[in-house]
PDB file of C-alpha atoms in Angstrom:
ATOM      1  CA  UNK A   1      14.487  33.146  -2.510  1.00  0.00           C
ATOM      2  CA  UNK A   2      14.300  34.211  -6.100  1.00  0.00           C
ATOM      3  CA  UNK A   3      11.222  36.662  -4.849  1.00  0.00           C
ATOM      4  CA  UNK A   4      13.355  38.710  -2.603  1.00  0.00           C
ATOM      5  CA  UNK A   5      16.218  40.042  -5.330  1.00  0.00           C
ATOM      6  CA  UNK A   6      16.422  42.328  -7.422  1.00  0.00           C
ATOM      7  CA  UNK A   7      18.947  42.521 -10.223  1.00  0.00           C
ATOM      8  CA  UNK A   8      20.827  44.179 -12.731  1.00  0.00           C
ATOM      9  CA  UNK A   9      20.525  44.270 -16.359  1.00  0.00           C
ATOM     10  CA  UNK A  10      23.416  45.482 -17.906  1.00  0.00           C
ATOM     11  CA  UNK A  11      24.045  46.136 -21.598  1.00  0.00           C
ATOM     12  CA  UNK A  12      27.248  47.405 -24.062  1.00  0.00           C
ATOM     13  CA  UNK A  13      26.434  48.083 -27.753  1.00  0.00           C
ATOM     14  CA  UNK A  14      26.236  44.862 -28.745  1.00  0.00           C
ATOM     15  CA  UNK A  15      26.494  42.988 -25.152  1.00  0.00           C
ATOM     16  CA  UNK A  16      24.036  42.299 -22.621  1.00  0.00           C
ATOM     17  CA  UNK A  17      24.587  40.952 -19.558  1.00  0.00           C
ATOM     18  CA  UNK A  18      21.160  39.103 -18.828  1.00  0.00           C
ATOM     19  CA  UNK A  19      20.485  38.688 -14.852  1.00  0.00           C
ATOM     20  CA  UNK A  20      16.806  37.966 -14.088  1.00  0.00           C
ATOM     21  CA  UNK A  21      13.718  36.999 -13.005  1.00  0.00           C
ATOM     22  CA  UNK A  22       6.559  35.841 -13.807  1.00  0.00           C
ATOM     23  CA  UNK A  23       2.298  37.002 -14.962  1.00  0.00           C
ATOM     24  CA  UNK A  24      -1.416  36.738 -13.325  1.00  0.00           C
ATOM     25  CA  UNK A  25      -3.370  33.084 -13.919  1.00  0.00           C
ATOM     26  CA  UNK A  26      -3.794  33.126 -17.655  1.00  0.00           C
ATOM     27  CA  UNK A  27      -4.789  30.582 -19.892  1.00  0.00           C
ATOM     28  CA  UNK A  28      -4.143  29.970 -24.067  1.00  0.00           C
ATOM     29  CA  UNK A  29      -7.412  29.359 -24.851  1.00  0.00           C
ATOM     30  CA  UNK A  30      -8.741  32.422 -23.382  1.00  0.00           C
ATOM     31  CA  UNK A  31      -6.442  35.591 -22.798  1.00  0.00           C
ATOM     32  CA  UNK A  32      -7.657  39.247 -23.991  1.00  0.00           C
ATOM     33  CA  UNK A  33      -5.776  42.260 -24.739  1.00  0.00           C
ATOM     34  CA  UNK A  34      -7.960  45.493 -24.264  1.00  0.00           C
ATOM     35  CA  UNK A  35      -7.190  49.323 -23.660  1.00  0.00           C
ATOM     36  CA  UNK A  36      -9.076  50.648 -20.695  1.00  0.00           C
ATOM     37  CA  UNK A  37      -9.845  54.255 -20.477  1.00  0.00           C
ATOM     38  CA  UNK A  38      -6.286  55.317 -19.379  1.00  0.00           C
ATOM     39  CA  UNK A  39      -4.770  53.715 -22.484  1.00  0.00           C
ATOM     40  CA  UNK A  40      -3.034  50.713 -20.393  1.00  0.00           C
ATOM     41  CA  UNK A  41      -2.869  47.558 -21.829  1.00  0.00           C
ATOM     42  CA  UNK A  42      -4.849  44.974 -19.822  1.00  0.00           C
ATOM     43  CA  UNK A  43      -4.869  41.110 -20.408  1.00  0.00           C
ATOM     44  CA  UNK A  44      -7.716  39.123 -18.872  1.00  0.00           C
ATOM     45  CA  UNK A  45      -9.109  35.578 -18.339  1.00  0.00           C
ATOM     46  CA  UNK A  46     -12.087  35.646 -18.897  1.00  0.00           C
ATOM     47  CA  UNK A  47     -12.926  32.017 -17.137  1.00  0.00           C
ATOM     48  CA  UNK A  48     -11.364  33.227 -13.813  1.00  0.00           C
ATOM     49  CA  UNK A  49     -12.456  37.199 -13.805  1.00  0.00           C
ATOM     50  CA  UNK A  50      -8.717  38.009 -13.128  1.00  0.00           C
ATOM     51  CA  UNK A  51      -7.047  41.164 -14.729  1.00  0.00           C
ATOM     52  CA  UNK A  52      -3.965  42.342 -14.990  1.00  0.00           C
ATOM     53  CA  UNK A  53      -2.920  45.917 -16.506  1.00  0.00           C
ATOM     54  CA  UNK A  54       0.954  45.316 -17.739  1.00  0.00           C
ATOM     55  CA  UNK A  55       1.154  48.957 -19.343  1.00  0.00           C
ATOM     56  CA  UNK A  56       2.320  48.234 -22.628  1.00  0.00           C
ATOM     57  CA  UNK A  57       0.357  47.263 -25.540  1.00  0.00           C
ATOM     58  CA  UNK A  58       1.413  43.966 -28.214  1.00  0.00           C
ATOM     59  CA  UNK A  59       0.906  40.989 -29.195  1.00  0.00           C
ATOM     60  CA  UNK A  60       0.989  38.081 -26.039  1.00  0.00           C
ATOM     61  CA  UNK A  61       2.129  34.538 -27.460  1.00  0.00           C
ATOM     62  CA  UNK A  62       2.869  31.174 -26.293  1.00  0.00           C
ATOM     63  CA  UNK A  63       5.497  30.618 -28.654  1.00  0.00           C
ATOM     64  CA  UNK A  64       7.492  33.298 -30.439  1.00  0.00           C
ATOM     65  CA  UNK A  65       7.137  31.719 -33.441  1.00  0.00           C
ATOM     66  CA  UNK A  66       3.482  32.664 -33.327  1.00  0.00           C
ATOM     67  CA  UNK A  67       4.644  36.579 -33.831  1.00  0.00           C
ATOM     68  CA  UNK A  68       4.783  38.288 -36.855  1.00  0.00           C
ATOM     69  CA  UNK A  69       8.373  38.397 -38.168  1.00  0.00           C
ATOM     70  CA  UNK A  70      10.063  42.406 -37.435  1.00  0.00           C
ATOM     71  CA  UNK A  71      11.502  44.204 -40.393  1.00  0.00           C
ATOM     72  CA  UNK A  72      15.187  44.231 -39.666  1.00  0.00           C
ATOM     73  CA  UNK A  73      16.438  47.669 -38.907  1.00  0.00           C
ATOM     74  CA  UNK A  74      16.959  50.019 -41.537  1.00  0.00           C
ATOM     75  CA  UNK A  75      20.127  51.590 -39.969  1.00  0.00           C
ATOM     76  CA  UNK A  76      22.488  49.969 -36.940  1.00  0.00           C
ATOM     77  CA  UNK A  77      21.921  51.737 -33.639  1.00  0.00           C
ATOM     78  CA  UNK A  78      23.293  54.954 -32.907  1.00  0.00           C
ATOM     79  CA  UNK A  79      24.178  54.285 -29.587  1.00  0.00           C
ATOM     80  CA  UNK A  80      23.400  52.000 -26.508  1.00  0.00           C
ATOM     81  CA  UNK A  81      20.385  54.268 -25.502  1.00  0.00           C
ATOM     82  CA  UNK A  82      19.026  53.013 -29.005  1.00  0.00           C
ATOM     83  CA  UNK A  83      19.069  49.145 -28.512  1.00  0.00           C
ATOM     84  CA  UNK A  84      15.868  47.168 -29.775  1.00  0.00           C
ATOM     85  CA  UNK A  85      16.727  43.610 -27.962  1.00  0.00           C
ATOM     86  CA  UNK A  86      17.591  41.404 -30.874  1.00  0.00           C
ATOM     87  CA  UNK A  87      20.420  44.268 -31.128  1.00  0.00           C
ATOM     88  CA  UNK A  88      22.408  42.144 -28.820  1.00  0.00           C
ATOM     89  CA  UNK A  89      24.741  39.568 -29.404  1.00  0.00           C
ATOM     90  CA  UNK A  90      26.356  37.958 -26.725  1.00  0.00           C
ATOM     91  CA  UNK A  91      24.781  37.628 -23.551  1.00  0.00           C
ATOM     92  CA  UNK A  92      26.163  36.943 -20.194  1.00  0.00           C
ATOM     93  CA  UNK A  93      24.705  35.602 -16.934  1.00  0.00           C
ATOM     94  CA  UNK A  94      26.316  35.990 -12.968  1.00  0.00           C
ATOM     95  CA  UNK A  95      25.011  35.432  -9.839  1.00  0.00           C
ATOM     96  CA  UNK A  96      24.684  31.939  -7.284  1.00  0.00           C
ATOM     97  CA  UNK A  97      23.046  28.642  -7.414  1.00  0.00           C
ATOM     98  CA  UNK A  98      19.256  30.138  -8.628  1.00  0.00           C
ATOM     99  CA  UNK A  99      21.330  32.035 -11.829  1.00  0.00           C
ATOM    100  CA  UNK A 100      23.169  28.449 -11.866  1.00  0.00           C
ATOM    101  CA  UNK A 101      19.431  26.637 -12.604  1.00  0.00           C
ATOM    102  CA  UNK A 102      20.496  24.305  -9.478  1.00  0.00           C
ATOM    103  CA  UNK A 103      18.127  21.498  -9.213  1.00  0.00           C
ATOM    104  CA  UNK A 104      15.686  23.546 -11.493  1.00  0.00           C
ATOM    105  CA  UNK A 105      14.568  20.072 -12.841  1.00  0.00           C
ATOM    106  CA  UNK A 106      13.481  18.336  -9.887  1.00  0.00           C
ATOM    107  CA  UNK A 107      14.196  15.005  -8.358  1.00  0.00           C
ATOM    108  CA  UNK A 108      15.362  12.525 -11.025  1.00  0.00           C
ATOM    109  CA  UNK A 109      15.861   8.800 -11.801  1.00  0.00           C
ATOM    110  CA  UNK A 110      19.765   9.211 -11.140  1.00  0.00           C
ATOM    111  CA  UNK A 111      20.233  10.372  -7.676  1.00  0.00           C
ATOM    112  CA  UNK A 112      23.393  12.984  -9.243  1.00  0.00           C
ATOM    113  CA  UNK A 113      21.725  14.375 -11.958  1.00  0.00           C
ATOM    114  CA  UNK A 114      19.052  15.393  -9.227  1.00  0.00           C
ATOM    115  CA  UNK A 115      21.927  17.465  -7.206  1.00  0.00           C
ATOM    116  CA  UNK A 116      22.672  19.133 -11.303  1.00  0.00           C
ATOM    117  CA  UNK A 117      22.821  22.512 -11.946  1.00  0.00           C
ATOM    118  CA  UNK A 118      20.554  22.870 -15.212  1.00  0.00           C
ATOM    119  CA  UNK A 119      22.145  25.772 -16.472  1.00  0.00           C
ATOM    120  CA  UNK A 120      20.879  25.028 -20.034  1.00  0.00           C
ATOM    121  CA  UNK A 121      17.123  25.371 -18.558  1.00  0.00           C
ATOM    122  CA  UNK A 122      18.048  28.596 -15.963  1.00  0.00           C
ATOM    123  CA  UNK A 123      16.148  31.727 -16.897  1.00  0.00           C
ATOM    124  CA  UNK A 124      18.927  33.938 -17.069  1.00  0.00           C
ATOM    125  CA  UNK A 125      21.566  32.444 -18.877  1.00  0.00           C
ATOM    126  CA  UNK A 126      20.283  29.304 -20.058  1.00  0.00           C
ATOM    127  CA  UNK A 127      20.631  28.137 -24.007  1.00  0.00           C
ATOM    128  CA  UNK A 128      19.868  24.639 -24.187  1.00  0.00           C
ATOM    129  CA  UNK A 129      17.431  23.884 -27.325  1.00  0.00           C
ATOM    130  CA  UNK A 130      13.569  24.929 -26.757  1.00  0.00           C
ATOM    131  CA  UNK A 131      14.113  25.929 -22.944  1.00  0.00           C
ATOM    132  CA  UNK A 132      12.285  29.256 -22.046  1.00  0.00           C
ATOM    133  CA  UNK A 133      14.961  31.573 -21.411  1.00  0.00           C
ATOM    134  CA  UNK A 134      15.835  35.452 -21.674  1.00  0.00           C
ATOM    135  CA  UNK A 135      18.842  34.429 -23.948  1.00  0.00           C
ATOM    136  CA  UNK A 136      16.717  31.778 -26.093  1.00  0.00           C
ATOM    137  CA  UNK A 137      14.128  34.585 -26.364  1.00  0.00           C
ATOM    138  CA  UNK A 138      16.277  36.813 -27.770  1.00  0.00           C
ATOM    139  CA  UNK A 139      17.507  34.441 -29.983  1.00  0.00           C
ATOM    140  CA  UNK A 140      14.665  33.827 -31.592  1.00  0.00           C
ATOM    141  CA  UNK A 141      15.243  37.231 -33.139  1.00  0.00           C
ATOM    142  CA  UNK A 142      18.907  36.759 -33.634  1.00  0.00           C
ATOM    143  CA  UNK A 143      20.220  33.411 -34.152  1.00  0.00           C
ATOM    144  CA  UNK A 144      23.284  34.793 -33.765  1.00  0.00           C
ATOM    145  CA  UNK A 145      23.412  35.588 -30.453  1.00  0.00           C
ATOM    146  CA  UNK A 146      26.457  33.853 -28.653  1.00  0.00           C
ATOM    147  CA  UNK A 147      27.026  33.166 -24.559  1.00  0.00           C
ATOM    148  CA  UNK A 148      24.457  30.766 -23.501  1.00  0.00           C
ATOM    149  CA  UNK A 149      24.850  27.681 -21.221  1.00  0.00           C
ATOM    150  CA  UNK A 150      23.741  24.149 -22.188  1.00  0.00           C
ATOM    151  CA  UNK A 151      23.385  21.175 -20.375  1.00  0.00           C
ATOM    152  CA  UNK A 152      24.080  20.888 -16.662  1.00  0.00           C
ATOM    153  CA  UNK A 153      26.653  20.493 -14.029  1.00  0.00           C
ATOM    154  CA  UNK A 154      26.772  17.894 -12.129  1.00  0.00           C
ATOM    155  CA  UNK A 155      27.673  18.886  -8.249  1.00  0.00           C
ATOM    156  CA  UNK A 156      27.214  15.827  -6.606  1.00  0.00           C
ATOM    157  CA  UNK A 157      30.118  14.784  -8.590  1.00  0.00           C
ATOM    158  CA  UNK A 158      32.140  17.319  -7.627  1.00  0.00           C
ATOM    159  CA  UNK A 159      31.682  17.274  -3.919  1.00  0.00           C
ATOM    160  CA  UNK A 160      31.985  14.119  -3.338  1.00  0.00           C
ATOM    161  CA  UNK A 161      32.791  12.152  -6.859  1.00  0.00           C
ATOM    162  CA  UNK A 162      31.412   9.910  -9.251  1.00  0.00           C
ATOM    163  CA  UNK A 163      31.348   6.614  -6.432  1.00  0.00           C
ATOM    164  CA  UNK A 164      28.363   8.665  -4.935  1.00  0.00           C
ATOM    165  CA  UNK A 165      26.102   5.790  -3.211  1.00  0.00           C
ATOM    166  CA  UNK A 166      22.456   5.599  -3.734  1.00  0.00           C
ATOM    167  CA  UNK A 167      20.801   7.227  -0.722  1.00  0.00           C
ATOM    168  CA  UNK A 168      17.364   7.916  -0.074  1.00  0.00           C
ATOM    169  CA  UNK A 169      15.721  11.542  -1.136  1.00  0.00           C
ATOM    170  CA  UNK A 170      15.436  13.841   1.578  1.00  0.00           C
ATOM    171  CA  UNK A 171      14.100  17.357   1.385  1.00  0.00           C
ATOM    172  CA  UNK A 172      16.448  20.142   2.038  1.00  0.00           C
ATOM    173  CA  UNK A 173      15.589  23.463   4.006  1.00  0.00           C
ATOM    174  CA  UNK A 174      17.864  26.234   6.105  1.00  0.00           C
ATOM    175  CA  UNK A 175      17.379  25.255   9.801  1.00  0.00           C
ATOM    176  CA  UNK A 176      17.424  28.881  10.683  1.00  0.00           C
ATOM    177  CA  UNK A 177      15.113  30.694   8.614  1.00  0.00           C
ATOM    178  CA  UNK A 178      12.708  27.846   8.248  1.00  0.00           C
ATOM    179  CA  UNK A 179      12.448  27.615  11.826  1.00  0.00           C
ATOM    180  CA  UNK A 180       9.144  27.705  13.450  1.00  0.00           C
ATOM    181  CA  UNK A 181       8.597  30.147  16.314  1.00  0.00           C
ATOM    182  CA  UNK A 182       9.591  33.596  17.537  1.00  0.00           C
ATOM    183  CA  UNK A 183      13.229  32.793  16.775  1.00  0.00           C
ATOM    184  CA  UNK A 184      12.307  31.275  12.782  1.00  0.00           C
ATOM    185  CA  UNK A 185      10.592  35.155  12.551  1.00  0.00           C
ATOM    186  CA  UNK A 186      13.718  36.682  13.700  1.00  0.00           C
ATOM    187  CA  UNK A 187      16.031  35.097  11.438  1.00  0.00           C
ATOM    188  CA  UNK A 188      13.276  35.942   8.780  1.00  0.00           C
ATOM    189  CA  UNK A 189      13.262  39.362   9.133  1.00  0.00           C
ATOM    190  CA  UNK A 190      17.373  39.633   9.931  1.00  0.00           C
ATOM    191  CA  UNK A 191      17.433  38.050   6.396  1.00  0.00           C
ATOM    192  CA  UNK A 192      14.467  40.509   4.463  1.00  0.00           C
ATOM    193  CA  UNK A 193      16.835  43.494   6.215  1.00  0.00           C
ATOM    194  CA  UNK A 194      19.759  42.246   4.524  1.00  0.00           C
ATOM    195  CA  UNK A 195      17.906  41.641   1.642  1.00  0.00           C
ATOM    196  CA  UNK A 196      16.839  45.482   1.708  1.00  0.00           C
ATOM    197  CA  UNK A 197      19.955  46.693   2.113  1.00  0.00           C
ATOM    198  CA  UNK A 198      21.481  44.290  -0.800  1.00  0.00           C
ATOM    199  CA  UNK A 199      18.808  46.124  -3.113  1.00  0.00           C
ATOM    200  CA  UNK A 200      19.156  49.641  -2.056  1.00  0.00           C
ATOM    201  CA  UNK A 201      22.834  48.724  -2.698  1.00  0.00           C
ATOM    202  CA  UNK A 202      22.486  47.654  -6.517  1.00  0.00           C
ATOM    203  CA  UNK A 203      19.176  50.343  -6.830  1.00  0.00           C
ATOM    204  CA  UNK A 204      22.356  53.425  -5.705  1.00  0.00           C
ATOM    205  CA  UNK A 205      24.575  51.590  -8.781  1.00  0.00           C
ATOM    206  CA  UNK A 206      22.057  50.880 -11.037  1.00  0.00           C
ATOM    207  CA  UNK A 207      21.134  54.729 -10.781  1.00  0.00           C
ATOM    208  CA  UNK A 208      24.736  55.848 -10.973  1.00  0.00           C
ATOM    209  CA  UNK A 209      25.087  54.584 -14.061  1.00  0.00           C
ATOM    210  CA  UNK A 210      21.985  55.730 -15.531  1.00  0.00           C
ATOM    211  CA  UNK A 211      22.273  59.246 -15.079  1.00  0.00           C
ATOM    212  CA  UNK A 212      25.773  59.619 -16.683  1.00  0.00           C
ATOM    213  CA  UNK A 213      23.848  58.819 -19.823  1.00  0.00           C
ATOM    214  CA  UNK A 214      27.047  57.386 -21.475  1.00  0.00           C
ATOM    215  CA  UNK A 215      26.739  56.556 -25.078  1.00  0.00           C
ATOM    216  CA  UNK A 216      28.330  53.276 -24.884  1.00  0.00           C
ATOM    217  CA  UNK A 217      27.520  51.693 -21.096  1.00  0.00           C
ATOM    218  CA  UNK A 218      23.891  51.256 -19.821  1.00  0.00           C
ATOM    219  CA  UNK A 219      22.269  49.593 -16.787  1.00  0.00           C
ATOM    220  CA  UNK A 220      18.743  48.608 -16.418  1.00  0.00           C
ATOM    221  CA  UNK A 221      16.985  48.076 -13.423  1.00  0.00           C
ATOM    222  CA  UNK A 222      14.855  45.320 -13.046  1.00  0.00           C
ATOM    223  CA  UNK A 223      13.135  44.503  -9.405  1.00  0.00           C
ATOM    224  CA  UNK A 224      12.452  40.897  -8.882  1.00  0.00           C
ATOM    225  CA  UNK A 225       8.841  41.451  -7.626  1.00  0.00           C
ATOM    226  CA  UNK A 226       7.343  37.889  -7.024  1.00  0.00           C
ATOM    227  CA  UNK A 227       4.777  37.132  -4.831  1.00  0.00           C
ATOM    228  CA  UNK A 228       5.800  33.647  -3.968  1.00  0.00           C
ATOM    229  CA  UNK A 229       2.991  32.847  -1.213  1.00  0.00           C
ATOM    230  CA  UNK A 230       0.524  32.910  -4.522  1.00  0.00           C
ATOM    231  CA  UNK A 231       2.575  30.840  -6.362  1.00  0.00           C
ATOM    232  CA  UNK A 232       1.656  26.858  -6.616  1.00  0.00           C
ATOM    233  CA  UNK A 233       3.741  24.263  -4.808  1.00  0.00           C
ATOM    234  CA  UNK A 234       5.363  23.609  -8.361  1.00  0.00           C
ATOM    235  CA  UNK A 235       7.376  26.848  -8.978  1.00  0.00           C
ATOM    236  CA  UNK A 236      10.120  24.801  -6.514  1.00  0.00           C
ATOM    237  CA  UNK A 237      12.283  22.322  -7.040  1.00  0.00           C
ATOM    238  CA  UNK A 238      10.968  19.316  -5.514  1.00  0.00           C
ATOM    239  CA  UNK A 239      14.931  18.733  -4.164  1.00  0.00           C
ATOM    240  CA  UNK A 240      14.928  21.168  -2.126  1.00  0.00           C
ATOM    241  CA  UNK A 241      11.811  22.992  -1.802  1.00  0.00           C
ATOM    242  CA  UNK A 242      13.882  26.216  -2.266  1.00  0.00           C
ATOM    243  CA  UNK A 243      15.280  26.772  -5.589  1.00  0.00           C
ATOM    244  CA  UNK A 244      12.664  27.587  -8.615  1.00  0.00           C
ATOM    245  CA  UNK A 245      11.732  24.684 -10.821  1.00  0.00           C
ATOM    246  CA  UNK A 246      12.140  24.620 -14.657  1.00  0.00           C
ATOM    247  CA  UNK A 247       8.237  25.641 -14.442  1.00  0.00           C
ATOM    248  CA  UNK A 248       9.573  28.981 -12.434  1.00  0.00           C
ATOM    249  CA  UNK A 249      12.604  29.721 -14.439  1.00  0.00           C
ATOM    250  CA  UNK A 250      10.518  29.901 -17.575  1.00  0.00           C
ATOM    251  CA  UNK A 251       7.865  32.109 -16.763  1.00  0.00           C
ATOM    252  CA  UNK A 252      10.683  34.194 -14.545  1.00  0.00           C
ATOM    253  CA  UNK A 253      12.827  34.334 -17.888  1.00  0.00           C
ATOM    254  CA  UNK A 254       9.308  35.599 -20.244  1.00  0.00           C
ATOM    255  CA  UNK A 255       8.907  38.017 -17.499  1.00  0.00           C
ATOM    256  CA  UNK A 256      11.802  39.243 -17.905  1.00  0.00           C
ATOM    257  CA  UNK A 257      11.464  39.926 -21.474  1.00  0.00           C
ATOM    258  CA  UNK A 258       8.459  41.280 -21.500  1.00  0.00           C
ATOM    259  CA  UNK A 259       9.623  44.233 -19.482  1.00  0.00           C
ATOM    260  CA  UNK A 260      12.687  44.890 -21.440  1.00  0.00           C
ATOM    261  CA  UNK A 261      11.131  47.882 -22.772  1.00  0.00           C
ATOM    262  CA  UNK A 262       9.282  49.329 -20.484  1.00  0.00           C
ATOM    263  CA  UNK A 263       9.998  52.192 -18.211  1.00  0.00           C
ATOM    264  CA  UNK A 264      11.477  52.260 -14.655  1.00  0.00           C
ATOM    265  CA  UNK A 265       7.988  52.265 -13.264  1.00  0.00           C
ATOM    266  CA  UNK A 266       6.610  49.998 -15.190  1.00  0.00           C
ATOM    267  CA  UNK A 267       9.706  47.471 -14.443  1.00  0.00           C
ATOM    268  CA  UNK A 268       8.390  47.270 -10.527  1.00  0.00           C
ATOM    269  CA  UNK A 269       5.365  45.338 -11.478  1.00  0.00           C
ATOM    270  CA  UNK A 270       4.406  42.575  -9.597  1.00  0.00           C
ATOM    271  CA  UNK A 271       5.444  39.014 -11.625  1.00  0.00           C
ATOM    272  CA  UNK A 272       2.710  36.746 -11.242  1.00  0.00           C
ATOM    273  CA  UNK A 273       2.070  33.084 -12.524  1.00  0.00           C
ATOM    274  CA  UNK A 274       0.671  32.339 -15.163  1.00  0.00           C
ATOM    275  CA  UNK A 275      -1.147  28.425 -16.663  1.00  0.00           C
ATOM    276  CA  UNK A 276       0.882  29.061 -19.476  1.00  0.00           C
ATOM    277  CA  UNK A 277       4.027  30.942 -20.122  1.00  0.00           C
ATOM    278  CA  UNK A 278       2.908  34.636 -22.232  1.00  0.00           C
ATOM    279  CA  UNK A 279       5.753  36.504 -24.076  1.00  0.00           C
ATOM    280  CA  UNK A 280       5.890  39.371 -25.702  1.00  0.00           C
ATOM    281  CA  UNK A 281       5.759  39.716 -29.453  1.00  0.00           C
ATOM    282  CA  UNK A 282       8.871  41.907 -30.712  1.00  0.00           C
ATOM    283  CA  UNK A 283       8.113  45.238 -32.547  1.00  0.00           C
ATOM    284  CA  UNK A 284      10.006  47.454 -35.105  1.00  0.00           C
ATOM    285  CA  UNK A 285       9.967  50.417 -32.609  1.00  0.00           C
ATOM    286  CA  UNK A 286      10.370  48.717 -29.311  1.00  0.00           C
ATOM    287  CA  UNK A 287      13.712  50.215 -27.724  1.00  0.00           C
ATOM    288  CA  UNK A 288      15.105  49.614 -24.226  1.00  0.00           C
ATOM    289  CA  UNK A 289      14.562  52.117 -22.116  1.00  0.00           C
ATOM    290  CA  UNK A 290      18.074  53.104 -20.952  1.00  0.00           C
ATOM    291  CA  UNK A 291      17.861  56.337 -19.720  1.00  0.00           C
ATOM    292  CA  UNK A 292      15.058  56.033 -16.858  1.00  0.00           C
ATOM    293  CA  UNK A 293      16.234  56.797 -13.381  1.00  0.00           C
ATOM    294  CA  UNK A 294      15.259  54.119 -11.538  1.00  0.00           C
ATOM    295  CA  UNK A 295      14.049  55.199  -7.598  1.00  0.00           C
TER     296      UNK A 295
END
């Protein structure tokens, strides 16, 4: 599942290639922003007692239109190391079906369209109009900003055409990890192992890359750290009980950018999920942090 990747965010003077993937139980009505004594930015609730410190200070929105506008830059960057993230202007999205936004919005009304791929809606490279996404986001900021998908695909269609019969809903799973039993916790654990080694994989590029410090190539590395037992039965699609809805992909996607700027270790923190979907107001000195070795 989404929970157990972690991915690459890659970025070229004036290209980003946007992989992905949420915040603690907040609410609109009632979300603070306070310093504690270590000078760490903490947002509470104060109707459920929860706190979470996110280490970076701001402005936390429901809409990005709520944010103050940010002076436009008073000189282009000087390199990729000095990237604000409305700096980029094509964005780029790879990876399988979750990147794809398959059946992100749920069972629907016409049996194919509930076998789609939504890649307008999908967190990381997802463009259709109002959807939550890391390219949308940065959009807001520069409407320029050229690569996103729209719409969906239809698979159904493709596998087995357009003459697709109407056929009852049935929930989807993998027989061999969602197996009960000592042999469901083996295949469990085979798959965590490979999911380990997958990440120590991309952690050995992702820190390749950072500490040749090239002027005009960057990687950051963002961990995919999502407690999905906490989550509620909603952040899956109701297809398949595996893939994250629309719900997930949008507070994935504002998790997302609300760590673009912060450090390595700051990057690891846990996504959580949130009532309603926070992001990050934009500032005139916010910079992506390039240049920290991720462990």
């Amino acid at each position: 599942m989404v929970a157990g990747r972690e991915l690459l965010l890659g970025a070229v003077v004036n290209f980003a290639v946007a992989g992905a993937i949420v915040l603690p139980d907040l609410s609109q009505e009632s979300f603070n922003l306070n310093t504690n004594t270590n000078g760490r930015l903490e947002v509470s609730n104060a109707d459920i007692g929860h706190t979470e410190i996110l280490g970076l200070g701001g402005k936390f929105v429901t809409n990005l239109t709520q944010c103050p506008a940010v002076p436009p830059r008073r000189e282009p960057p000087k390199n990729v190391h000095d990237l604000r993230p409305d700096d980029f202007s094509v964005v780029m999205a790879l990876g399988d079906s979750i990147t794809a936004g398959a059946f992100a919005a749920g069972i629907q009304d016409d049996i194919i369209s509930s076998w789609a791929e939504w890649r307008g809606q999908s967190y990381a490279g997802g463009g259709d109009p109002n959807a939550i996404t890391v390219p949308n986001l940065i959009k807001h900021y520069n409407s320029t900003v050229k690569g996103a998908s729209l719409g969906k695909n239809l698979v159904a269609e493709i596998c087995v055409g357009i003459a697709l019969p109407p056929i009852p809903h049935y929930n989807l799973e993998c027989s061999c990890t969602l197996q009960e039993g000592k042999l469901g916790e083996w295949y469990r654990a085979r798959m965590d192992g490979l999911r380990d080694k997958y990440n120590e994989k991309l952690l050995a590029i992702a820190s390749a890359y950072q500490r040749l410090n090239d002027p005009s190539f960057a990687v950051l590395w963002q961990p995919a750290n999502i407690p999905l037992a906490k989550f509620p039965i909603e952040a899956v699609s109701n297809v398949d009980c595996f893939h994250p809805s629309t719900a997930n992909h949008e507070r994935i996607a504002a998790a997302i950018w609300n760590r673009l700027t912060l450090n390595a270790d700051q990057r690891e923190l846990e996504f959580g999920w949130t009532e309603e979907v926070l992001m990050r107001c934009l500032e005139e000195d916010d910079r992506l942090q390039t240049t920290a070795i991720a462990d």
